[in-house]
Coordinates of C-alpha atoms in Angstrom, one line a residue:
Chain A
M1 CA 0.0 0.0 0.0
T2 CA 1.3 3.5 -0.8
K3 CA 2.5 5.9 2.0
F4 CA -0.2 8.3 0.7
T5 CA -3.0 5.9 1.3
D6 CA -1.7 5.1 4.8
L7 CA -1.6 8.9 5.6
A8 CA -5.0 9.5 4.2
L9 CA -6.5 6.8 6.3
R10 CA -4.8 8.2 9.5
V11 CA -6.3 11.6 8.7
T12 CA -9.7 10.1 8.1
M13 CA -9.5 8.3 11.5
R14 CA -8.6 11.5 13.4
L15 CA -11.5 13.4 11.9
A16 CA -13.9 10.5 12.5
V17 CA -13.8 10.9 16.3
L18 CA -14.7 14.6 16.3
D19 CA -17.8 15.5 18.3
P20 CA -20.7 16.7 16.1
G21 CA -20.1 20.4 15.2
A22 CA -16.4 20.2 16.1
S23 CA -13.6 20.6 13.5
L24 CA -9.9 20.8 13.1
T25 CA -7.4 22.7 11.0
T26 CA -5.0 20.9 8.6
R27 CA -2.2 21.9 11.0
Q28 CA -4.0 20.3 14.0
V29 CA -4.6 17.1 12.1
A30 CA -0.9 17.0 10.9
D31 CA 0.4 17.5 14.4
A32 CA -1.9 15.0 16.0
M33 CA -1.1 12.3 13.6
A34 CA 2.7 13.1 13.3
I35 CA 2.4 13.6 9.5
P36 CA 4.3 16.4 7.7
Y37 CA 1.9 19.4 6.9
N38 CA 2.3 19.2 3.1
H39 CA 1.4 15.5 3.0
T40 CA -1.6 16.1 5.3
A41 CA -2.8 18.9 3.0
K42 CA -2.5 16.7 -0.1
A43 CA -4.4 13.8 1.7
I44 CA -7.1 16.2 2.8
A45 CA -7.5 17.5 -0.8
R46 CA -8.0 14.0 -2.1
L47 CA -10.4 13.1 0.7
Q48 CA -12.5 16.2 -0.1
H49 CA -12.6 15.2 -3.7
L50 CA -13.8 11.7 -2.7
G51 CA -16.6 13.3 -0.5
I52 CA -15.1 11.9 2.8
V53 CA -14.0 15.3 4.2
E54 CA -15.5 18.7 4.0
A55 CA -14.1 22.1 4.9
R56 CA -16.4 24.6 6.5
R57 CA -15.4 28.2 5.9
G58 CA -15.5 31.2 8.2
R59 CA -15.3 31.6 11.9
G60 CA -15.4 28.3 13.7
G61 CA -14.8 26.6 10.4
G62 CA -12.5 23.8 9.8
L63 CA -12.3 20.2 8.6
E64 CA -14.8 17.5 9.4
L65 CA -15.9 14.2 8.1
T66 CA -19.0 14.1 5.9
E67 CA -22.0 11.9 6.7
F68 CA -20.9 9.7 3.7
G69 CA -17.4 9.6 5.2
R70 CA -18.6 8.0 8.4
T71 CA -20.2 5.1 6.7
A72 CA -17.8 4.7 3.9
S73 CA -16.2 1.3 3.4
I74 CA -12.5 1.1 4.1
G75 CA -12.2 -1.4 1.1
W76 CA -13.8 1.2 -1.2
L77 CA -11.6 4.0 0.2
V78 CA -8.4 2.1 -0.2
R79 CA -9.3 1.1 -3.8
E80 CA -9.9 4.8 -4.6
L81 CA -6.7 6.0 -2.9
E82 CA -4.6 3.3 -4.5
G83 CA -6.1 3.8 -8.0
E84 CA -5.2 1.3 -10.7
E85 CA -1.8 0.5 -9.1
E86 CA -0.8 -3.1 -9.6
V87 CA 0.9 -5.2 -6.9
V88 CA 4.1 -5.4 -9.1
T89 CA 5.5 -3.2 -11.8
C90 CA 5.0 -5.2 -15.0
E91 CA 5.1 -2.1 -17.2
G92 CA 8.2 -0.3 -15.8
E93 CA 11.1 1.5 -17.4
I94 CA 12.3 -2.0 -18.4
P95 CA 9.0 -3.8 -18.9
C96 CA 8.8 -7.4 -17.9
P97 CA 9.0 -9.7 -21.0
L98 CA 6.2 -11.8 -19.7
R99 CA 3.7 -9.0 -19.2
A100 CA 1.3 -9.9 -22.0
V101 CA 0.7 -13.5 -21.1
C102 CA 1.8 -13.7 -17.4
S103 CA -0.1 -16.1 -15.1
L104 CA 1.5 -14.5 -12.1
R105 CA 0.1 -11.1 -13.0
G106 CA -3.5 -12.6 -13.0
A107 CA -2.9 -14.4 -9.8
L108 CA -1.6 -11.2 -8.1
R109 CA -4.6 -9.3 -9.4
A110 CA -6.9 -11.8 -7.8
A111 CA -4.9 -11.7 -4.5
Q112 CA -5.2 -7.9 -4.6
Q113 CA -9.0 -8.2 -5.0
A114 CA -9.0 -10.6 -2.0
F115 CA -7.1 -7.9 0.0
Y116 CA -9.7 -5.2 -0.8
A117 CA -12.6 -7.6 -0.3
S118 CA -11.4 -8.2 3.3
L119 CA -11.6 -4.5 4.0
D120 CA -15.0 -4.0 2.2
P121 CA -17.3 -4.7 5.2
I122 CA -15.4 -2.4 7.5
T123 CA -16.6 1.2 7.8
V124 CA -14.7 4.3 9.0
D125 CA -17.0 4.5 12.0
Q126 CA -16.3 0.9 12.9
L127 CA -12.6 1.4 12.7
T128 CA -12.7 4.3 15.2
S129 CA -15.3 3.0 17.7
S130 CA -13.1 0.6 19.6
S131 CA -10.1 1.1 21.8
T132 CA -8.6 3.2 19.1
R133 CA -11.1 6.1 19.8
P134 CA -9.7 7.4 23.2
V135 CA -6.2 7.4 21.8
L136 CA -7.3 9.3 18.7
L137 CA -9.1 11.9 20.9
S138 CA -6.0 12.3 23.2
L139 CA -3.7 13.3 20.3
S140 CA -3.1 17.0 19.7
Chain B
M1 CA 4.9 -6.3 -2.7
T2 CA 8.6 -5.6 -2.8
K3 CA 10.6 -5.3 -6.0
F4 CA 12.8 -8.1 -4.7
T5 CA 9.8 -10.5 -4.3
D6 CA 8.7 -9.7 -7.8
L7 CA 12.2 -10.4 -9.3
A8 CA 12.6 -13.6 -7.3
L9 CA 9.2 -14.8 -8.7
R10 CA 10.3 -14.0 -12.3
V11 CA 13.5 -15.9 -11.8
T12 CA 11.6 -18.9 -10.4
M13 CA 9.3 -18.9 -13.4
R14 CA 12.1 -18.9 -15.9
L15 CA 13.8 -21.8 -14.2
A16 CA 10.5 -23.7 -13.9
V17 CA 10.2 -24.2 -17.6
L18 CA 13.6 -25.8 -18.1
D19 CA 13.6 -29.3 -19.6
P20 CA 14.8 -32.1 -17.2
G21 CA 18.6 -32.0 -16.9
A22 CA 18.9 -28.5 -18.5
S23 CA 20.2 -25.5 -16.5
L24 CA 21.0 -21.8 -16.9
T25 CA 23.6 -19.5 -15.6
T26 CA 22.8 -16.4 -13.5
R27 CA 23.7 -14.2 -16.5
Q28 CA 21.3 -16.2 -18.8
V29 CA 18.4 -15.8 -16.3
A30 CA 19.2 -12.1 -15.8
D31 CA 19.2 -11.4 -19.6
A32 CA 16.1 -13.5 -20.3
M33 CA 14.0 -11.7 -17.6
A34 CA 15.5 -8.2 -18.2
I35 CA 16.7 -8.0 -14.6
P36 CA 20.0 -6.5 -13.6
Y37 CA 22.7 -9.1 -12.9
N38 CA 23.3 -8.2 -9.2
H39 CA 19.6 -8.3 -8.4
T40 CA 19.3 -11.7 -10.1
A41 CA 22.2 -13.1 -8.1
K42 CA 20.7 -11.9 -4.9
A43 CA 17.3 -13.4 -5.7
I44 CA 18.9 -16.7 -6.7
A45 CA 20.9 -16.8 -3.4
R46 CA 17.6 -16.3 -1.5
L47 CA 15.8 -19.0 -3.6
Q48 CA 18.7 -21.4 -2.9
H49 CA 18.4 -20.8 0.8
L50 CA 14.6 -21.5 0.6
G51 CA 15.3 -24.8 -1.3
I52 CA 13.6 -23.6 -4.5
V53 CA 16.7 -23.4 -6.6
E54 CA 19.9 -25.5 -6.7
A55 CA 23.2 -24.8 -8.4
R56 CA 24.9 -27.9 -9.9
R57 CA 28.7 -27.4 -10.1
G58 CA 31.2 -28.4 -12.8
R59 CA 30.9 -28.9 -16.5
G60 CA 27.3 -28.7 -17.7
G61 CA 26.4 -27.3 -14.3
G62 CA 24.1 -24.4 -13.7
L63 CA 20.9 -23.3 -12.0
E64 CA 17.8 -25.4 -11.9
L65 CA 14.6 -25.7 -9.9
T66 CA 14.5 -28.3 -7.1
E67 CA 11.7 -30.9 -7.0
F68 CA 10.3 -29.0 -4.0
G69 CA 10.5 -25.8 -6.0
R70 CA 8.2 -27.1 -8.7
T71 CA 5.4 -27.9 -6.3
A72 CA 6.0 -25.0 -3.9
S73 CA 3.0 -22.8 -3.1
I74 CA 3.2 -19.3 -4.5
G75 CA 1.5 -18.1 -1.3
W76 CA 4.2 -19.7 0.8
L77 CA 6.9 -18.4 -1.4
V78 CA 5.6 -14.8 -1.3
R79 CA 5.2 -14.9 2.5
E80 CA 8.8 -16.1 2.8
L81 CA 10.2 -13.5 0.4
E82 CA 8.2 -10.7 2.0
G83 CA 9.1 -11.6 5.6
E84 CA 7.4 -9.9 8.4
E85 CA 6.8 -6.8 6.4
E86 CA 3.5 -5.0 7.3
V87 CA 1.3 -3.4 4.7
V88 CA 1.9 0.0 6.2
T89 CA 4.8 1.4 8.2
C90 CA 3.4 1.9 11.7
E91 CA 6.9 1.8 13.3
G92 CA 8.8 4.1 11.1
E93 CA 11.3 6.9 11.8
I94 CA 8.3 8.9 13.1
P95 CA 6.1 6.1 14.6
C96 CA 2.4 6.4 14.1
P97 CA 0.8 7.6 17.4
L98 CA -2.0 5.0 17.0
R99 CA 0.3 1.9 16.6
A100 CA -0.4 0.3 20.0
V101 CA -4.2 0.3 19.7
C102 CA -4.9 0.7 16.0
S103 CA -8.0 -1.1 14.5
L104 CA -6.7 -0.3 11.0
R105 CA -3.5 -2.1 11.7
G106 CA -5.5 -5.3 12.6
A107 CA -7.7 -4.9 9.6
L108 CA -4.7 -4.5 7.2
R109 CA -3.1 -7.6 8.7
A110 CA -6.2 -9.6 8.0
A111 CA -6.3 -8.2 4.5
Q112 CA -2.7 -9.2 4.0
Q113 CA -3.5 -12.7 5.1
A114 CA -6.4 -12.8 2.6
F115 CA -3.9 -11.7 -0.1
Y116 CA -1.5 -14.6 0.7
A117 CA -4.4 -17.1 1.1
S118 CA -5.5 -16.3 -2.4
L119 CA -2.0 -17.4 -3.7
D120 CA -1.7 -20.4 -1.4
P121 CA -3.4 -23.0 -3.7
I122 CA -1.2 -22.0 -6.8
T123 CA 2.0 -23.9 -7.3
V124 CA 5.1 -22.8 -9.3
D125 CA 4.3 -25.5 -11.9
Q126 CA 0.7 -24.3 -12.3
L127 CA 1.9 -20.8 -12.9
T128 CA 4.2 -21.8 -15.8
S129 CA 2.1 -24.5 -17.5
S130 CA -0.3 -22.2 -19.4
S131 CA 0.2 -19.7 -22.2
T132 CA 3.0 -18.2 -20.1
R133 CA 5.2 -21.3 -20.8
P134 CA 6.1 -20.8 -24.5
V135 CA 6.9 -17.1 -23.9
L136 CA 9.2 -18.1 -21.0
L137 CA 11.0 -20.6 -23.2
S138 CA 11.4 -18.1 -26.0
L139 CA 13.3 -15.6 -23.8
S140 CA 17.1 -15.6 -24.0

């Protein structure tokens, strides 16, 4: 999994435990999750585009999870964040000579789908409702 | 999946289609699979250690797959090559503040196991007995 997906999931988890009406700035999320500011900003932009995070403007504004974001599937979210990335780089600078007919490539695609399928039934809310919640709330 | 695992699997596949008694040098495997020589040598050393590849010495010697190597499970092989690597880096230079109680970490471990489990029933022989075989044989 890419570093970017990892960070975007951490950001999502921090925002998921906010009380209703509460919000955080990008800086606050970055500091809480020990992620560089620039990476946090990029992750938030992507999560906004996916409809997971919204930014309320003006006084008292800030970042919060959308209603959709709370119930979103982790499997769906990871698929979106990872894009069409394959498990291995068949089409690299020096392409693999087997790429057109490779049985391994198909097997790895199926394994990747099994990976996502395992995450499909888990929602953002579920991921942050257990023992992880108090720790998330304590970070600042 | 690491680049190293990818290359080791390619090496395994090339050796898997050798006729009985035939063998290849490290250089021949590297050239056939478009992998740098040093990487190929490292992958072969690891595969020898795992009992997948053996090197016959002397005249007419060279690299070939062991009997165990032909029937080895791809899931097992990928697990061995990947080691204890997690899907995300919870314990990095800047460790994730959630690492001790993270529900995501557990969910990703389960997803990783689902990935491996999908590859468990596939053997090296199966992977190289389909349309991939003639292409592997044509590479030199």
